[in-house]
Amino acid sequence: MNIKKYQKILKKSEQLLKTADKTCGLFEGSEVFTSVTAYVTAPVLFCYVRQILKTAQEKGIKRIYFLARDGYIMKKIAEIICEKQNIDMDCRYLYCSRYVLKNALYYLCDTAEDFEKAGLFGRCAGQSALNTLSRAGLAEEERQKIYDDIGFHEDENKVMDNGSFSLFCDSLKKSGVLLSTLKENSKTAYENIICYFEEQGLFEDIPFALADTGWLGSIQSALTDICGDRVKNRIRGFYFGLFRGLDEDRFLPYLFSGEDAHKTVPQFCNNLFECFCAAPHGMTIGYCNTDKGYEPVLKEQSEAMKSLAEKQIEIITAFAQNVDIPITAEDKTLKEITRRLLIALMYKPKKDEAQIIGAFPFCDDATELYITPLAEKCDKKSLTRLLFPIRMLNKIKGRSIYPDKGVYWLYGTITLSDARPKVFYRMSVRLWEKLRLMKEKRNICR
């Protein structure tokens, strides 16, 4: 890796550069992993969390709930900043996930349209019958009753194309067995999450906000719907970035929003950013009543992921403890440093960076039924699907527009693969993303 490219960017802040150099020297082991964390991940997350605290003070917010799991390291950074700079802010960690929120939200649904708005029929990478119904927490016996009701006799593990998946969902929407089962199952999930939220203070008369990575604000929306009028104040949310334009008073982005996402996101990878925020515990899959109150039930996490998360957290924590930038300092320069650091790593990584960072285990689905590396080496034929003309043709014909592997950090996969010239592949992905986001912006503005 080329540390000098990151040092050059960090030179605009003497404190960030000095701290990154010092932090990198404190740790042994994987030089690439340590360096990327010290020179990119740590300063980026520090700048984001610092801005969260500053904005919270300006808006009179007294409590911040850092959402599991992305908020795990953010909360640690926030607590360090608050202690060092004598900031009076109540920083808490809230165990939740898309999975538990949606399954509780189903209790408030009555029609197929309600369930669809709650996200039951959303598309994902693994569009199989199993994955679709598992996201709703349905066991094997329950799934089989639903298959019988809609006359589905295919392999539930088979991944469907968009056309087949739409037809499958249309059948599900007409299934009284599905809707009644979900309504019945979600009652306990709803009651438990309400009790947990109450114990965590969400219903107290204290102005609070959520803090997360992003990208659509769906967790904040689901949480707001579940809590209803129990919450005494308007729920706000801090996000590193938002892909869509949302109410700016309630959804507070840091680096980009729906208005300007097309300028930054084409060179950005939100999946990689989520790995920067990896936590040493599994996904929240429910809540249970114990002698200590309502506590989260967590899915088991792999030792590999836990080890990576713990090492990364150790480096980021050391950085936060050593950096000294007042909360009152000017923000524009720090935001520009953040943007340039991320693009330098995410858009055009060195091969060793793509190998080490791309090995992060990742899943983009709420069930986490499948785990895959962020980036992997692909053969040339598979990678050509990313070239703009071929991608457009495949899109029109309903074929896959992604390579067979490494779809969650495409720029890392391009770096690891043998196809050349790589600049053509990077430019194709960048152009595709920019046009997609500009189209989405136009649709929002209509």
CSV table of C-alpha atoms in Angstrom, one decimal:
chain,number,residue,atom,x,y,z
A,1,MET,CA,0.0,0.0,0.0
A,2,ASN,CA,1.0,3.6,-0.5
A,3,ILE,CA,0.8,5.3,2.9
A,4,LYS,CA,2.1,8.6,1.4
A,5,LYS,CA,-1.2,9.1,-0.5
A,6,TYR,CA,-3.1,9.2,2.8
A,7,GLN,CA,-0.5,11.3,4.6
A,8,LYS,CA,-0.7,13.8,1.8
A,9,ILE,CA,-4.5,14.1,2.3
A,10,LEU,CA,-4.1,14.3,6.1
A,11,LYS,CA,-1.6,17.1,5.9
A,12,LYS,CA,-4.5,19.6,5.7
A,13,SER,CA,-4.9,18.8,9.5
A,14,GLU,CA,-1.7,18.6,11.4
A,15,GLN,CA,-3.5,16.9,14.3
A,16,LEU,CA,-5.0,14.1,12.2
A,17,LEU,CA,-1.7,13.4,10.5
A,18,LYS,CA,0.3,13.4,13.7
A,19,THR,CA,-2.2,11.1,15.4
A,20,ALA,CA,-2.4,8.7,12.5
A,21,ASP,CA,1.4,8.4,12.4
A,22,LYS,CA,1.5,7.8,16.1
A,23,THR,CA,-1.3,5.3,16.1
A,24,CYS,CA,0.1,3.3,13.3
A,25,GLY,CA,3.4,2.9,15.2
A,26,LEU,CA,1.6,1.5,18.3
A,27,PHE,CA,0.4,-1.7,16.7
A,28,GLU,CA,2.1,-4.8,15.2
A,29,GLY,CA,0.7,-7.4,13.0
A,30,SER,CA,-0.8,-6.9,9.5
A,31,GLU,CA,0.8,-3.7,8.2
A,32,VAL,CA,-1.9,-3.1,5.6
A,33,PHE,CA,-4.8,-3.6,8.0
A,34,THR,CA,-3.3,-1.5,10.7
A,35,SER,CA,-2.3,1.3,8.3
A,36,VAL,CA,-5.6,1.5,6.6
A,37,THR,CA,-7.4,1.7,10.0
A,38,ALA,CA,-5.0,4.3,11.3
A,39,TYR,CA,-4.8,6.5,8.3
A,40,VAL,CA,-8.3,6.2,6.9
A,41,THR,CA,-10.9,4.4,9.1
A,42,ALA,CA,-10.0,6.1,12.4
A,43,PRO,CA,-9.8,9.7,11.1
A,44,VAL,CA,-13.0,9.3,9.0
A,45,LEU,CA,-15.0,8.0,11.9
A,46,PHE,CA,-13.6,10.5,14.4
A,47,CYS,CA,-14.6,13.4,12.1
A,48,TYR,CA,-18.1,12.0,11.7
A,49,VAL,CA,-18.7,11.4,15.4
A,50,ARG,CA,-17.2,14.8,16.3
A,51,GLN,CA,-19.8,16.4,13.9
A,52,ILE,CA,-22.6,14.4,15.4
A,53,LEU,CA,-21.8,15.8,18.9
A,54,LYS,CA,-21.4,19.3,17.6
A,55,THR,CA,-24.7,19.3,15.7
A,56,ALA,CA,-26.5,17.6,18.7
A,57,GLN,CA,-25.3,20.5,20.9
A,58,GLU,CA,-26.5,23.1,18.4
A,59,LYS,CA,-30.0,21.5,18.2
A,60,GLY,CA,-30.5,21.0,21.9
A,61,ILE,CA,-30.3,17.2,21.7
A,62,LYS,CA,-29.5,15.7,25.1
A,63,ARG,CA,-29.2,12.0,24.4
A,64,ILE,CA,-27.8,10.0,21.4
A,65,TYR,CA,-28.7,6.4,20.8
A,66,PHE,CA,-25.9,4.7,18.8
A,67,LEU,CA,-27.6,1.9,16.9
A,68,ALA,CA,-26.2,-1.6,16.9
A,69,ARG,CA,-24.0,-2.8,15.3
A,70,ASP,CA,-22.6,0.1,13.3
A,71,GLY,CA,-22.8,2.4,16.3
A,72,TYR,CA,-20.6,0.3,18.5
A,73,ILE,CA,-17.3,2.0,17.7
A,74,MET,CA,-19.0,5.4,17.2
A,75,LYS,CA,-20.3,5.3,20.8
A,76,LYS,CA,-16.7,4.6,22.0
A,77,ILE,CA,-15.4,7.5,20.0
A,78,ALA,CA,-18.2,9.8,21.3
A,79,GLU,CA,-17.5,8.9,24.9
A,80,ILE,CA,-13.8,9.7,24.5
A,81,ILE,CA,-14.5,13.0,22.9
A,82,CYS,CA,-17.1,13.9,25.6
A,83,GLU,CA,-14.7,13.1,28.4
A,84,LYS,CA,-11.7,14.9,26.9
A,85,GLN,CA,-13.7,18.0,26.0
A,86,ASN,CA,-16.1,18.0,28.9
A,87,ILE,CA,-19.2,17.7,26.7
A,88,ASP,CA,-22.5,16.9,28.6
A,89,MET,CA,-24.1,14.3,26.3
A,90,ASP,CA,-25.8,11.1,27.3
A,91,CYS,CA,-24.4,8.5,24.9
A,92,ARG,CA,-26.2,5.1,24.8
A,93,TYR,CA,-26.1,1.9,22.8
A,94,LEU,CA,-29.4,0.6,21.4
A,95,TYR,CA,-29.6,-3.0,20.4
A,96,CYS,CA,-31.8,-3.3,17.3
A,97,SER,CA,-31.6,-4.4,13.7
A,98,ARG,CA,-33.7,-4.2,10.5
A,99,TYR,CA,-34.7,-7.8,11.2
A,100,VAL,CA,-36.3,-7.2,14.7
A,101,LEU,CA,-37.8,-3.9,13.7
A,102,LYS,CA,-39.6,-5.3,10.7
A,103,ASN,CA,-40.8,-8.3,12.5
A,104,ALA,CA,-42.3,-6.1,15.3
A,105,LEU,CA,-43.7,-3.7,12.7
A,106,TYR,CA,-45.7,-6.5,11.1
A,107,TYR,CA,-48.0,-6.5,14.1
A,108,LEU,CA,-49.3,-3.1,13.1
A,109,CYS,CA,-50.0,-4.3,9.5
A,110,ASP,CA,-53.5,-5.5,8.4
A,111,THR,CA,-53.3,-5.7,4.6
A,112,ALA,CA,-50.9,-6.9,2.0
A,113,GLU,CA,-50.2,-3.3,1.1
A,114,ASP,CA,-49.3,-2.6,4.8
A,115,PHE,CA,-46.9,-5.5,4.8
A,116,GLU,CA,-45.3,-4.4,1.6
A,117,LYS,CA,-44.7,-0.9,3.0
A,118,ALA,CA,-43.1,-2.5,6.0
A,119,GLY,CA,-40.6,-4.1,3.6
A,120,LEU,CA,-41.8,-7.7,3.5
A,121,PHE,CA,-41.4,-8.1,-0.3
A,122,GLY,CA,-38.3,-6.1,-0.8
A,123,ARG,CA,-35.7,-7.3,-3.3
A,124,CYS,CA,-32.2,-8.4,-2.2
A,125,ALA,CA,-29.2,-10.3,-3.5
A,126,GLY,CA,-30.5,-13.7,-2.4
A,127,GLN,CA,-34.0,-13.6,-3.9
A,128,SER,CA,-35.1,-17.1,-2.9
A,129,ALA,CA,-38.3,-18.2,-1.3
A,130,LEU,CA,-36.4,-19.3,1.8
A,131,ASN,CA,-34.6,-16.0,2.2
A,132,THR,CA,-37.8,-14.0,1.7
A,133,LEU,CA,-39.8,-15.8,4.3
A,134,SER,CA,-36.8,-16.2,6.7
A,135,ARG,CA,-36.6,-12.4,6.8
A,136,ALA,CA,-40.1,-12.5,8.3
A,137,GLY,CA,-38.9,-15.0,11.0
A,138,LEU,CA,-41.0,-17.9,9.6
A,139,ALA,CA,-39.8,-21.4,10.5
A,140,GLU,CA,-39.7,-24.4,8.1
A,141,GLU,CA,-43.2,-25.7,9.1
A,142,GLU,CA,-44.8,-22.3,8.7
A,143,ARG,CA,-43.1,-21.8,5.3
A,144,GLN,CA,-44.4,-25.1,4.1
A,145,LYS,CA,-48.0,-24.2,5.0
A,146,ILE,CA,-47.6,-21.0,3.0
A,147,TYR,CA,-46.1,-22.8,0.0
A,148,ASP,CA,-49.1,-25.2,0.0
A,149,ASP,CA,-51.4,-22.2,0.2
A,150,ILE,CA,-50.0,-20.5,-2.9
A,151,GLY,CA,-49.2,-23.7,-4.8
A,152,PHE,CA,-45.4,-23.2,-4.7
A,153,HIS,CA,-43.6,-26.5,-5.3
A,154,GLU,CA,-40.1,-25.4,-6.4
A,155,ASP,CA,-36.8,-25.5,-4.5
A,156,GLU,CA,-37.0,-22.8,-1.8
A,157,ASN,CA,-33.3,-22.3,-2.0
A,158,LYS,CA,-33.3,-21.4,-5.7
A,159,VAL,CA,-32.4,-17.7,-6.3
A,160,MET,CA,-35.0,-16.1,-8.6
A,161,ASP,CA,-34.5,-13.5,-11.3
A,162,ASN,CA,-36.5,-10.3,-10.9
A,163,GLY,CA,-39.4,-11.4,-13.0
A,164,SER,CA,-39.9,-14.7,-11.2
A,165,PHE,CA,-39.4,-13.0,-7.8
A,166,SER,CA,-42.2,-10.5,-8.6
A,167,LEU,CA,-44.6,-13.3,-9.5
A,168,PHE,CA,-43.7,-15.1,-6.3
A,169,CYS,CA,-44.4,-12.0,-4.3
A,170,ASP,CA,-47.7,-11.4,-6.0
A,171,SER,CA,-48.7,-14.9,-4.9
A,172,LEU,CA,-47.6,-14.2,-1.3
A,173,LYS,CA,-49.7,-11.0,-1.2
A,174,LYS,CA,-52.8,-13.1,-1.8
A,175,SER,CA,-52.0,-15.6,0.9
A,176,GLY,CA,-54.2,-15.3,3.9
A,177,VAL,CA,-52.1,-17.9,5.6
A,178,LEU,CA,-49.0,-15.7,5.3
A,179,LEU,CA,-50.6,-12.6,6.6
A,180,SER,CA,-52.4,-14.2,9.5
A,181,THR,CA,-49.2,-16.1,10.5
A,182,LEU,CA,-47.1,-12.9,10.4
A,183,LYS,CA,-49.7,-11.0,12.4
A,184,GLU,CA,-49.8,-13.7,15.1
A,185,ASN,CA,-46.1,-14.2,15.3
A,186,SER,CA,-45.3,-10.5,15.5
A,187,LYS,CA,-47.4,-9.9,18.6
A,188,THR,CA,-44.7,-11.1,21.0
A,189,ALA,CA,-41.9,-9.4,19.0
A,190,TYR,CA,-43.8,-6.1,19.2
A,191,GLU,CA,-44.6,-6.3,22.9
A,192,ASN,CA,-40.9,-7.2,23.7
A,193,ILE,CA,-39.4,-4.4,21.7
A,194,ILE,CA,-41.8,-1.8,23.2
A,195,CYS,CA,-40.8,-3.0,26.7
A,196,TYR,CA,-37.1,-2.9,25.7
A,197,PHE,CA,-37.4,0.6,24.3
A,198,GLU,CA,-39.2,1.8,27.4
A,199,GLU,CA,-36.5,0.5,29.7
A,200,GLN,CA,-33.8,2.2,27.5
A,201,GLY,CA,-35.5,5.6,28.0
A,202,LEU,CA,-37.0,6.2,24.5
A,203,PHE,CA,-40.3,7.3,26.0
A,204,GLU,CA,-38.8,9.8,28.5
A,205,ASP,CA,-39.3,13.5,27.9
A,206,ILE,CA,-35.8,14.1,26.8
A,207,PRO,CA,-34.8,15.3,23.3
A,208,PHE,CA,-32.8,12.5,21.7
A,209,ALA,CA,-31.4,11.3,18.3
A,210,LEU,CA,-30.3,8.1,16.7
A,211,ALA,CA,-26.9,7.7,15.2
A,212,ASP,CA,-26.1,5.2,12.4
A,213,THR,CA,-24.1,4.8,9.2
A,214,GLY,CA,-27.1,5.3,6.7
A,215,TRP,CA,-28.3,4.9,3.9
A,216,LEU,CA,-32.0,5.1,3.5
A,217,GLY,CA,-33.2,6.0,7.0
A,218,SER,CA,-35.3,2.8,7.1
A,219,ILE,CA,-34.5,1.9,10.7
A,220,GLN,CA,-35.4,5.4,11.9
A,221,SER,CA,-38.7,5.2,10.0
A,222,ALA,CA,-39.6,1.7,11.3
A,223,LEU,CA,-38.6,2.7,14.9
A,224,THR,CA,-40.8,5.8,14.6
A,225,ASP,CA,-43.8,3.8,13.4
A,226,ILE,CA,-43.4,1.2,16.2
A,227,CYS,CA,-43.1,3.7,19.0
A,228,GLY,CA,-45.9,5.9,17.7
A,229,ASP,CA,-47.0,8.6,20.1
A,230,ARG,CA,-45.2,7.1,23.1
A,231,VAL,CA,-42.2,9.2,22.1
A,232,LYS,CA,-42.5,12.7,23.6
A,233,ASN,CA,-40.1,14.4,21.1
A,234,ARG,CA,-39.6,14.2,17.4
A,235,ILE,CA,-37.1,11.4,16.6
A,236,ARG,CA,-34.0,12.7,14.7
A,237,GLY,CA,-31.3,10.6,13.1
A,238,PHE,CA,-27.6,11.3,12.3
A,239,TYR,CA,-26.2,9.5,9.3
A,240,PHE,CA,-22.8,9.4,7.5
A,241,GLY,CA,-24.7,9.6,4.2
A,242,LEU,CA,-28.2,9.2,2.7
A,243,PHE,CA,-28.9,8.0,-0.8
A,244,ARG,CA,-32.3,9.7,-0.8
A,245,GLY,CA,-33.6,13.2,-0.1
A,246,LEU,CA,-35.4,13.0,3.3
A,247,ASP,CA,-36.8,15.6,5.8
A,248,GLU,CA,-33.6,17.5,6.7
A,249,ASP,CA,-34.9,18.4,10.2
A,250,ARG,CA,-35.4,14.7,11.0
A,251,PHE,CA,-32.7,13.0,8.9
A,252,LEU,CA,-29.3,14.7,9.3
A,253,PRO,CA,-26.5,13.5,6.9
A,254,TYR,CA,-22.8,14.2,7.2
A,255,LEU,CA,-21.0,13.6,3.9
A,256,PHE,CA,-23.8,13.4,1.3
A,257,SER,CA,-27.6,13.4,0.9
A,258,GLY,CA,-30.0,12.7,-1.8
A,259,GLU,CA,-29.3,16.1,-3.3
A,260,ASP,CA,-25.6,15.6,-3.9
A,261,ALA,CA,-25.2,11.8,-3.6
A,262,HIS,CA,-24.3,11.6,-7.3
A,263,LYS,CA,-21.1,13.6,-6.7
A,264,THR,CA,-19.6,11.4,-4.0
A,265,VAL,CA,-21.3,8.0,-4.0
A,266,PRO,CA,-20.1,6.7,-7.4
A,267,GLN,CA,-16.6,6.5,-5.9
A,268,PHE,CA,-17.8,5.4,-2.5
A,269,CYS,CA,-18.7,1.9,-1.1
A,270,ASN,CA,-21.3,1.9,1.7
A,271,ASN,CA,-20.7,-1.8,2.3
A,272,LEU,CA,-17.0,-1.2,3.0
A,273,PHE,CA,-17.9,1.7,5.2
A,274,GLU,CA,-20.2,-0.6,7.3
A,275,CYS,CA,-17.2,-2.9,7.8
A,276,PHE,CA,-15.3,0.0,9.2
A,277,CYS,CA,-17.9,0.0,11.9
A,278,ALA,CA,-17.9,-3.7,12.6
A,279,ALA,CA,-18.9,-4.7,16.1
A,280,PRO,CA,-17.6,-7.7,18.2
A,281,HIS,CA,-21.1,-9.2,18.6
A,282,GLY,CA,-23.8,-10.7,16.4
A,283,MET,CA,-27.0,-9.2,15.0
A,284,THR,CA,-29.9,-8.5,17.3
A,285,ILE,CA,-32.6,-11.1,16.5
A,286,GLY,CA,-35.0,-10.5,19.4
A,287,TYR,CA,-35.5,-9.6,23.1
A,288,CYS,CA,-36.2,-11.6,26.2
A,289,ASN,CA,-37.4,-10.8,29.7
A,290,THR,CA,-34.8,-11.6,32.3
A,291,ASP,CA,-34.2,-10.8,36.0
A,292,LYS,CA,-32.3,-7.7,34.8
A,293,GLY,CA,-35.1,-6.5,32.5
A,294,TYR,CA,-35.5,-6.9,28.8
A,295,GLU,CA,-32.2,-7.9,27.1
A,296,PRO,CA,-31.3,-8.4,23.4
A,297,VAL,CA,-30.9,-11.9,21.9
A,298,LEU,CA,-28.0,-11.9,19.6
A,299,LYS,CA,-27.1,-14.1,16.7
A,300,GLU,CA,-23.8,-16.0,17.0
A,301,GLN,CA,-20.9,-14.2,15.3
A,302,SER,CA,-18.0,-16.0,13.6
A,303,GLU,CA,-14.7,-15.9,15.3
A,304,ALA,CA,-13.0,-14.4,12.2
A,305,MET,CA,-15.4,-11.4,12.2
A,306,LYS,CA,-15.1,-10.9,15.9
A,307,SER,CA,-11.3,-10.9,15.7
A,308,LEU,CA,-11.2,-8.4,12.9
A,309,ALA,CA,-13.7,-6.1,14.7
A,310,GLU,CA,-11.8,-6.2,17.9
A,311,LYS,CA,-8.5,-5.4,16.3
A,312,GLN,CA,-10.0,-2.5,14.3
A,313,ILE,CA,-11.8,-1.1,17.4
A,314,GLU,CA,-8.5,-1.2,19.4
A,315,ILE,CA,-6.7,0.9,16.7
A,316,ILE,CA,-9.6,3.4,16.3
A,317,THR,CA,-10.0,3.8,20.0
A,318,ALA,CA,-6.2,4.5,20.4
A,319,PHE,CA,-6.6,7.2,17.6
A,320,ALA,CA,-9.5,8.9,19.3
A,321,GLN,CA,-7.7,9.0,22.6
A,322,ASN,CA,-4.6,10.7,21.1
A,323,VAL,CA,-6.2,13.2,18.7
A,324,ASP,CA,-6.9,16.7,19.9
A,325,ILE,CA,-9.3,18.7,17.8
A,326,PRO,CA,-11.7,21.0,19.7
A,327,ILE,CA,-15.4,20.5,19.0
A,328,THR,CA,-15.5,24.2,18.1
A,329,ALA,CA,-12.9,23.8,15.3
A,330,GLU,CA,-13.8,24.6,11.6
A,331,ASP,CA,-15.7,21.7,9.9
A,332,LYS,CA,-15.2,22.2,6.2
A,333,THR,CA,-11.6,21.1,6.0
A,334,LEU,CA,-12.3,17.9,8.1
A,335,LYS,CA,-15.2,17.0,5.9
A,336,GLU,CA,-13.1,17.4,2.8
A,337,ILE,CA,-10.3,15.3,4.3
A,338,THR,CA,-12.9,12.6,5.1
A,339,ARG,CA,-14.2,12.6,1.5
A,340,ARG,CA,-10.8,12.4,-0.1
A,341,LEU,CA,-9.5,9.6,2.3
A,342,LEU,CA,-12.5,7.4,1.4
A,343,ILE,CA,-12.2,7.9,-2.3
A,344,ALA,CA,-8.5,7.2,-2.2
A,345,LEU,CA,-9.1,3.8,-0.6
A,346,MET,CA,-12.5,2.8,-2.0
A,347,TYR,CA,-12.2,3.9,-5.6
A,348,LYS,CA,-8.7,2.9,-6.5
A,349,PRO,CA,-7.3,0.6,-3.8
A,350,LYS,CA,-3.9,-1.0,-4.1
A,351,LYS,CA,-3.9,-4.8,-4.6
A,352,ASP,CA,-2.7,-5.5,-1.0
A,353,GLU,CA,-5.4,-3.2,0.3
A,354,ALA,CA,-8.1,-4.9,-1.8
A,355,GLN,CA,-6.9,-8.4,-0.5
A,356,ILE,CA,-6.8,-7.5,3.2
A,357,ILE,CA,-9.9,-5.2,3.4
A,358,GLY,CA,-11.8,-7.1,0.8
A,359,ALA,CA,-11.6,-10.2,2.9
A,360,PHE,CA,-14.1,-8.7,5.4
A,361,PRO,CA,-17.1,-11.1,5.8
A,362,PHE,CA,-20.2,-9.3,4.6
A,363,CYS,CA,-24.0,-9.8,4.1
A,364,ASP,CA,-26.4,-7.2,2.7
A,365,ASP,CA,-29.5,-9.0,3.9
A,366,ALA,CA,-31.3,-8.7,7.2
A,367,THR,CA,-31.2,-12.5,7.7
A,368,GLU,CA,-27.5,-13.0,7.3
A,369,LEU,CA,-28.2,-16.4,5.8
A,370,TYR,CA,-25.2,-16.0,3.6
A,371,ILE,CA,-21.8,-14.4,4.2
A,372,THR,CA,-19.3,-13.5,1.5
A,373,PRO,CA,-16.1,-11.5,1.2
A,374,LEU,CA,-16.5,-7.8,0.2
A,375,ALA,CA,-14.2,-8.3,-2.8
A,376,GLU,CA,-12.9,-11.4,-4.7
A,377,LYS,CA,-10.9,-12.1,-7.8
A,378,CYS,CA,-13.2,-12.7,-10.8
A,379,ASP,CA,-12.5,-14.1,-14.3
A,380,LYS,CA,-12.5,-11.7,-17.2
A,381,LYS,CA,-15.7,-13.0,-18.7
A,382,SER,CA,-17.6,-12.4,-15.4
A,383,LEU,CA,-16.1,-9.0,-14.9
A,384,THR,CA,-17.0,-7.7,-18.4
A,385,ARG,CA,-20.6,-7.5,-17.1
A,386,LEU,CA,-19.4,-4.2,-15.4
A,387,LEU,CA,-18.5,-2.5,-18.7
A,388,PHE,CA,-21.1,0.1,-19.4
A,389,PRO,CA,-22.4,-1.0,-22.8
A,390,ILE,CA,-22.6,-4.7,-21.7
A,391,ARG,CA,-24.2,-3.8,-18.4
A,392,MET,CA,-26.8,-1.7,-20.2
A,393,LEU,CA,-27.6,-4.6,-22.6
A,394,ASN,CA,-27.9,-7.1,-19.8
A,395,LYS,CA,-30.1,-4.7,-17.9
A,396,ILE,CA,-32.5,-4.4,-20.9
A,397,LYS,CA,-32.5,-8.2,-21.3
A,398,GLY,CA,-33.1,-8.9,-17.6
A,399,ARG,CA,-29.7,-10.6,-17.1
A,400,SER,CA,-27.3,-10.2,-14.3
A,401,ILE,CA,-25.4,-6.8,-14.3
A,402,TYR,CA,-22.9,-8.0,-11.7
A,403,PRO,CA,-19.9,-10.4,-11.7
A,404,ASP,CA,-20.2,-13.8,-10.2
A,405,LYS,CA,-18.2,-12.9,-7.1
A,406,GLY,CA,-17.1,-9.8,-5.1
A,407,VAL,CA,-20.2,-7.7,-5.8
A,408,TYR,CA,-20.1,-5.8,-2.5
A,409,TRP,CA,-17.0,-3.8,-3.2
A,410,LEU,CA,-16.7,-3.7,-7.0
A,411,TYR,CA,-13.7,-1.5,-7.1
A,412,GLY,CA,-11.8,-3.9,-4.9
A,413,THR,CA,-12.9,-6.8,-7.1
A,414,ILE,CA,-11.7,-4.9,-10.2
A,415,THR,CA,-8.3,-4.4,-8.5
A,416,LEU,CA,-8.0,-8.1,-7.6
A,417,SER,CA,-9.0,-9.4,-11.1
A,418,ASP,CA,-6.8,-9.8,-14.1
A,419,ALA,CA,-9.0,-7.9,-16.7
A,420,ARG,CA,-7.3,-4.8,-18.1
A,421,PRO,CA,-7.3,-1.8,-18.5
A,422,LYS,CA,-8.8,-1.5,-15.1
A,423,VAL,CA,-9.5,2.2,-15.6
A,424,PHE,CA,-12.3,1.2,-18.1
A,425,TYR,CA,-14.0,-1.0,-15.5
A,426,ARG,CA,-13.7,1.6,-12.8
A,427,MET,CA,-15.1,4.3,-15.1
A,428,SER,CA,-18.0,2.1,-16.1
A,429,VAL,CA,-19.0,1.4,-12.5
A,430,ARG,CA,-18.7,5.1,-11.6
A,431,LEU,CA,-20.7,6.2,-14.6
A,432,TRP,CA,-23.4,3.6,-13.9
A,433,GLU,CA,-23.8,4.7,-10.3
A,434,LYS,CA,-23.8,8.4,-11.2
A,435,LEU,CA,-26.5,8.1,-13.8
A,436,ARG,CA,-28.6,5.9,-11.4
A,437,LEU,CA,-28.4,8.4,-8.6
A,438,MET,CA,-29.1,11.3,-10.9
A,439,LYS,CA,-32.2,9.5,-12.2
A,440,GLU,CA,-33.3,8.8,-8.6
A,441,LYS,CA,-32.8,12.5,-7.8
A,442,ARG,CA,-35.0,13.6,-10.7
A,443,ASN,CA,-37.7,11.2,-9.7
A,444,ILE,CA,-37.7,12.6,-6.1
A,445,CYS,CA,-37.9,16.2,-7.4
A,446,ARG,CA,-41.0,15.5,-9.6
